[in-house]
């Protein structure tokens, strides 16, 4: 597959800073927009978000009236006894919101964080309106 | 803004240009902490130093340690690896694809010779940390001044 041998470009290393909306954050820290992949399967929507430096317990996810909020908090770890000599990336929290068009079964949402990647499985709610099959005579 | 240099640029114009550049530089310095740092490739690297060596950190979300190669030769650190794409179930479709997959190689030249035996690396929450101690023979010798 051509995609697998593709070389990761410098663009991918760039972090997009979150533009402050109406509501300011209480913590004055850099906030980045995580890169995401979102795909829809037969019975769930899966969100993958790159959040390097975020520990599994430092993720906050809320879903309120179809708005999905993803927050990842980073505890910066600086090597002790060293001083920064060259910097290409900055450290900060991650935040991103999505409006979901699909009905989601909130009770069964699953979130895991592994190797700095958040994986969110949003199961589609089973439709309450059932299709009624018409029996042939 | 017109950036092209003219051969027949008048001295006054040249002076204006110089002033503009100087202003840009000053503004650049003031704005520097808020600007995105200069990138040289993937992955982005931060380098920490002291007299005994360096610590290099890079952000590699979703890269498994099995798919990561770290090499040190003299004073050059090379990090290469790959990130595998997610395997989708039959019939699944992408709504968004912003995360890239593929291979990467990045070299970084340090201002000292590294002791390859003592290099340590750890991968934690998608952050790779490499500790590169300076080779003993490369360390500056302290010369004691004898008081006579």
CSV table of C-alpha atoms in Angstrom, one decimal:
chain,number,residue,atom,x,y,z
A,1,UNK,CA,0.0,0.0,0.0
A,2,UNK,CA,1.4,3.3,-1.1
A,3,UNK,CA,0.2,5.0,2.0
A,4,UNK,CA,2.3,3.0,4.4
A,5,UNK,CA,5.6,3.9,2.7
A,6,UNK,CA,4.7,7.6,2.6
A,7,UNK,CA,7.1,9.8,4.4
A,8,UNK,CA,5.8,11.9,7.3
A,9,UNK,CA,6.1,15.5,6.3
A,10,UNK,CA,7.3,18.4,8.4
A,11,UNK,CA,3.7,19.8,8.3
A,12,UNK,CA,2.7,17.1,10.6
A,13,UNK,CA,5.0,18.3,13.3
A,14,UNK,CA,3.4,21.7,13.4
A,15,UNK,CA,1.0,22.3,16.2
A,16,UNK,CA,-2.0,24.5,15.6
A,17,UNK,CA,-2.7,26.8,18.5
A,18,UNK,CA,-6.3,27.1,19.6
A,19,UNK,CA,-7.9,30.5,19.0
A,20,UNK,CA,-9.5,31.9,22.1
A,21,UNK,CA,-13.3,32.1,21.8
A,22,UNK,CA,-15.6,34.0,24.0
A,23,UNK,CA,-14.9,31.9,27.0
A,24,UNK,CA,-11.3,32.3,28.2
A,25,UNK,CA,-9.5,29.5,30.0
A,26,UNK,CA,-8.7,29.9,33.7
A,27,UNK,CA,-5.3,28.4,33.2
A,28,UNK,CA,-2.9,30.5,31.3
A,29,UNK,CA,-1.2,27.9,29.2
A,30,UNK,CA,-0.8,27.2,25.6
A,31,UNK,CA,-3.7,25.2,24.1
A,32,UNK,CA,-3.4,23.3,20.8
A,33,UNK,CA,-5.9,21.8,18.5
A,34,UNK,CA,-5.2,18.1,18.3
A,35,UNK,CA,-5.1,16.4,14.8
A,36,UNK,CA,-7.9,14.0,14.5
A,37,UNK,CA,-9.1,11.1,12.4
A,38,UNK,CA,-12.9,10.5,12.5
A,39,UNK,CA,-14.5,7.5,10.9
A,40,UNK,CA,-17.9,6.0,10.9
A,41,UNK,CA,-18.5,2.3,11.1
A,42,UNK,CA,-21.7,0.4,11.0
A,43,UNK,CA,-22.6,1.0,14.7
A,44,UNK,CA,-20.1,3.5,16.0
A,45,UNK,CA,-18.2,6.7,15.3
A,46,UNK,CA,-14.5,6.5,16.2
A,47,UNK,CA,-12.4,9.6,17.0
A,48,UNK,CA,-8.6,9.3,17.1
A,49,UNK,CA,-6.8,12.3,18.4
A,50,UNK,CA,-3.0,12.9,18.6
A,51,UNK,CA,-2.3,14.3,22.1
A,52,UNK,CA,1.4,13.6,22.9
A,53,UNK,CA,2.2,14.1,26.5
A,54,UNK,CA,-1.3,13.5,27.8
A,55,UNK,CA,-1.6,10.7,30.4
A,56,UNK,CA,-4.7,8.4,30.3
A,57,UNK,CA,-6.0,10.0,33.5
A,58,UNK,CA,-5.6,13.6,32.2
A,59,UNK,CA,-8.3,13.4,29.6
A,60,UNK,CA,-11.7,15.1,30.0
A,61,UNK,CA,-14.5,14.3,27.6
A,62,UNK,CA,-18.0,15.6,27.7
A,63,UNK,CA,-20.9,15.2,25.4
A,64,UNK,CA,-23.7,17.7,25.9
A,65,UNK,CA,-26.6,18.2,23.5
A,66,UNK,CA,-24.6,16.8,20.6
A,67,UNK,CA,-21.5,18.8,21.3
A,68,UNK,CA,-18.5,16.6,22.0
A,69,UNK,CA,-15.7,18.3,24.0
A,70,UNK,CA,-12.2,16.8,24.2
A,71,UNK,CA,-9.7,18.2,26.7
A,72,UNK,CA,-6.3,16.8,27.3
A,73,UNK,CA,-4.1,18.2,30.0
A,74,UNK,CA,-0.3,18.0,29.8
A,75,UNK,CA,2.0,18.0,32.8
A,76,UNK,CA,5.2,19.3,31.3
A,77,UNK,CA,8.2,17.3,32.3
A,78,UNK,CA,11.5,19.1,31.9
A,79,UNK,CA,14.7,17.2,32.3
A,80,UNK,CA,16.2,18.3,35.7
A,81,UNK,CA,19.6,20.0,35.6
A,82,UNK,CA,19.4,20.8,31.9
A,83,UNK,CA,18.5,24.0,30.1
A,84,UNK,CA,16.7,24.3,26.9
A,85,UNK,CA,19.2,24.8,24.1
A,86,UNK,CA,17.0,24.2,21.0
A,87,UNK,CA,13.3,24.2,20.7
A,88,UNK,CA,11.1,23.2,17.8
A,89,UNK,CA,7.9,22.4,19.5
A,90,UNK,CA,6.0,23.9,22.4
A,91,UNK,CA,4.1,22.2,25.2
A,92,UNK,CA,0.5,22.8,26.0
A,93,UNK,CA,-2.9,21.3,26.6
A,94,UNK,CA,-5.2,20.1,23.9
A,95,UNK,CA,-8.8,21.1,23.2
A,96,UNK,CA,-11.3,20.5,20.4
A,97,UNK,CA,-15.0,20.3,20.0
A,98,UNK,CA,-17.2,18.6,17.5
A,99,UNK,CA,-20.9,18.8,16.8
A,100,UNK,CA,-22.3,15.3,16.2
A,101,UNK,CA,-25.1,14.8,13.8
A,102,UNK,CA,-25.7,11.3,14.8
A,103,UNK,CA,-27.5,10.2,17.9
A,104,UNK,CA,-25.0,8.7,20.3
A,105,UNK,CA,-25.6,6.2,23.1
A,106,UNK,CA,-24.0,8.2,25.9
A,107,UNK,CA,-23.9,5.3,28.3
A,108,UNK,CA,-21.7,3.2,26.1
A,109,UNK,CA,-19.0,5.8,25.1
A,110,UNK,CA,-15.6,4.3,25.5
A,111,UNK,CA,-12.4,6.3,25.7
A,112,UNK,CA,-8.8,5.0,25.9
A,113,UNK,CA,-5.5,6.8,25.7
A,114,UNK,CA,-2.4,5.0,24.6
A,115,UNK,CA,0.9,6.3,23.4
A,116,UNK,CA,-0.4,9.8,23.3
A,117,UNK,CA,-3.4,9.0,21.1
A,118,UNK,CA,-6.9,9.3,22.4
A,119,UNK,CA,-9.3,6.7,20.9
A,120,UNK,CA,-13.0,7.5,21.4
A,121,UNK,CA,-15.7,5.1,20.4
A,122,UNK,CA,-19.1,6.7,20.2
A,123,UNK,CA,-21.7,4.0,19.7
A,124,UNK,CA,-24.7,5.1,17.6
A,125,UNK,CA,-28.0,5.0,19.5
A,126,UNK,CA,-30.3,2.3,18.4
A,127,UNK,CA,-33.1,4.0,16.6
A,128,UNK,CA,-36.4,4.2,18.5
A,129,UNK,CA,-38.5,4.2,15.4
A,130,UNK,CA,-38.5,0.7,14.0
A,131,UNK,CA,-39.0,-0.1,10.5
A,132,UNK,CA,-42.0,-2.2,10.0
A,133,UNK,CA,-41.8,-4.9,7.5
A,134,UNK,CA,-44.9,-5.5,5.4
A,135,UNK,CA,-45.7,-9.1,5.1
A,136,UNK,CA,-46.7,-10.2,1.7
A,137,UNK,CA,-50.0,-11.7,1.2
B,1,UNK,CA,5.5,43.7,-0.2
B,2,UNK,CA,8.1,43.9,-3.0
B,3,UNK,CA,11.0,41.8,-1.9
B,4,UNK,CA,13.0,41.8,-5.1
B,5,UNK,CA,16.3,43.6,-5.1
B,6,UNK,CA,16.9,46.2,-7.7
B,7,UNK,CA,20.3,46.7,-9.2
B,8,UNK,CA,19.9,50.4,-9.5
B,9,UNK,CA,18.5,50.9,-6.1
B,10,UNK,CA,19.1,54.4,-4.9
B,11,UNK,CA,21.1,54.9,-1.7
B,12,UNK,CA,18.1,56.4,0.1
B,13,UNK,CA,15.9,53.5,-0.8
B,14,UNK,CA,18.5,51.1,0.3
B,15,UNK,CA,18.7,52.8,3.7
B,16,UNK,CA,14.9,52.6,4.0
B,17,UNK,CA,15.1,49.0,3.2
B,18,UNK,CA,17.8,48.4,5.8
B,19,UNK,CA,15.7,50.3,8.4
B,20,UNK,CA,12.7,48.2,7.6
B,21,UNK,CA,14.7,45.0,8.0
B,22,UNK,CA,16.1,46.2,11.3
B,23,UNK,CA,12.5,47.0,12.5
B,24,UNK,CA,11.4,43.5,11.4
B,25,UNK,CA,14.2,42.0,13.3
B,26,UNK,CA,13.4,43.9,16.4
B,27,UNK,CA,9.7,43.1,16.2
B,28,UNK,CA,10.7,39.5,15.5
B,29,UNK,CA,12.7,39.3,18.7
B,30,UNK,CA,9.9,40.8,20.7
B,31,UNK,CA,7.3,38.4,19.3
B,32,UNK,CA,9.6,35.4,19.4
B,33,UNK,CA,8.3,33.7,22.5
B,34,UNK,CA,4.8,33.8,21.1
B,35,UNK,CA,5.7,32.5,17.6
B,36,UNK,CA,5.9,29.0,16.6
B,37,UNK,CA,9.5,27.8,16.7
B,38,UNK,CA,11.4,27.0,13.6
B,39,UNK,CA,10.9,23.5,12.4
B,40,UNK,CA,13.5,21.5,10.5
B,41,UNK,CA,11.6,18.2,9.9
B,42,UNK,CA,9.5,15.5,11.4
B,43,UNK,CA,9.4,14.9,14.2
B,44,UNK,CA,10.0,18.2,16.0
B,45,UNK,CA,12.8,18.0,18.5
B,46,UNK,CA,13.6,19.9,21.7
B,47,UNK,CA,17.1,19.7,22.9
B,48,UNK,CA,18.2,20.3,26.5
B,49,UNK,CA,21.8,20.6,27.5
B,50,UNK,CA,24.2,20.8,30.4
B,51,UNK,CA,28.0,20.2,30.7
B,52,UNK,CA,27.6,16.5,30.9
B,53,UNK,CA,25.4,15.9,27.9
B,54,UNK,CA,22.0,16.5,26.3
B,55,UNK,CA,18.4,15.3,26.5
B,56,UNK,CA,16.4,15.2,23.3
B,57,UNK,CA,12.6,15.1,23.5
B,58,UNK,CA,10.3,14.6,20.5
B,59,UNK,CA,6.5,14.1,20.2
B,60,UNK,CA,5.7,10.8,18.5
B,61,UNK,CA,2.0,10.0,19.2
B,62,UNK,CA,0.9,6.6,18.2
B,63,UNK,CA,4.4,5.4,17.4
B,64,UNK,CA,5.2,2.1,19.1
B,65,UNK,CA,8.7,1.4,20.4
B,66,UNK,CA,8.9,-1.7,18.1
B,67,UNK,CA,8.6,0.7,15.2
B,68,UNK,CA,11.3,3.1,16.4
B,69,UNK,CA,15.0,3.1,15.7
B,70,UNK,CA,17.5,5.2,17.5
B,71,UNK,CA,21.1,5.5,16.3
B,72,UNK,CA,24.0,7.4,17.7
B,73,UNK,CA,27.3,7.8,15.8
B,74,UNK,CA,29.9,10.2,17.2
B,75,UNK,CA,27.9,13.4,17.6
B,76,UNK,CA,24.9,12.6,15.4
B,77,UNK,CA,21.6,11.3,16.7
B,78,UNK,CA,19.3,9.7,14.2
B,79,UNK,CA,15.7,8.8,15.0
B,80,UNK,CA,13.6,6.9,12.5
B,81,UNK,CA,10.4,5.0,12.6
B,82,UNK,CA,7.0,4.6,11.3
B,83,UNK,CA,3.4,5.0,12.3
B,84,UNK,CA,0.9,2.4,11.1
B,85,UNK,CA,-2.6,3.4,9.9
B,86,UNK,CA,-5.7,2.2,11.8
B,87,UNK,CA,-7.4,-0.8,10.4
B,88,UNK,CA,-10.9,0.0,9.5
B,89,UNK,CA,-13.8,-2.3,9.7
B,90,UNK,CA,-15.6,-3.3,6.5
B,91,UNK,CA,-17.8,-0.5,5.2
B,92,UNK,CA,-16.4,2.3,7.5
B,93,UNK,CA,-15.8,5.7,6.0
B,94,UNK,CA,-13.6,8.6,7.0
B,95,UNK,CA,-15.2,11.9,8.0
B,96,UNK,CA,-11.8,13.5,8.7
B,97,UNK,CA,-8.2,12.5,8.2
B,98,UNK,CA,-5.7,14.9,9.6
B,99,UNK,CA,-3.3,12.4,11.2
B,100,UNK,CA,-0.6,11.2,8.8
B,101,UNK,CA,0.9,7.7,8.7
B,102,UNK,CA,4.2,6.6,7.2
B,103,UNK,CA,7.9,6.6,7.8
B,104,UNK,CA,10.2,9.3,9.2
B,105,UNK,CA,13.9,9.9,9.7
B,106,UNK,CA,15.4,12.8,11.5
B,107,UNK,CA,19.1,13.4,12.3
B,108,UNK,CA,20.4,15.9,14.8
B,109,UNK,CA,23.9,16.9,15.2
B,110,UNK,CA,25.1,17.6,18.8
B,111,UNK,CA,28.0,19.9,19.6
B,112,UNK,CA,29.8,17.1,21.4
B,113,UNK,CA,30.7,13.4,21.0
B,114,UNK,CA,28.2,11.1,22.6
B,115,UNK,CA,29.1,8.0,24.6
B,116,UNK,CA,26.9,5.5,22.7
B,117,UNK,CA,27.1,2.9,25.6
B,118,UNK,CA,25.3,5.2,27.9
B,119,UNK,CA,22.5,6.5,25.7
B,120,UNK,CA,19.1,5.9,27.2
B,121,UNK,CA,15.7,6.3,25.6
B,122,UNK,CA,12.2,6.0,26.9
B,123,UNK,CA,8.8,6.4,25.3
B,124,UNK,CA,6.0,7.7,27.5
B,125,UNK,CA,2.6,8.9,26.4
B,126,UNK,CA,3.8,9.5,22.9
B,127,UNK,CA,6.9,11.5,24.0
B,128,UNK,CA,10.3,10.1,23.3
B,129,UNK,CA,13.1,11.1,25.6
B,130,UNK,CA,16.7,10.3,24.7
B,131,UNK,CA,19.5,11.0,27.2
B,132,UNK,CA,22.8,11.4,25.5
B,133,UNK,CA,25.8,11.6,27.9
B,134,UNK,CA,28.9,13.3,26.6
B,135,UNK,CA,31.8,11.1,25.9
B,136,UNK,CA,34.4,11.2,28.8
B,137,UNK,CA,37.3,12.0,26.4
B,138,UNK,CA,35.3,14.8,24.9
B,139,UNK,CA,34.6,16.6,28.2
B,140,UNK,CA,36.6,19.8,28.8
B,141,UNK,CA,39.5,19.2,31.2
B,142,UNK,CA,39.6,21.4,34.1
B,143,UNK,CA,43.1,22.7,34.8
B,144,UNK,CA,43.9,23.5,38.3
B,145,UNK,CA,46.0,26.6,38.9
B,146,UNK,CA,48.7,25.8,41.4
B,147,UNK,CA,49.4,28.6,43.8
B,148,UNK,CA,53.1,28.8,44.4
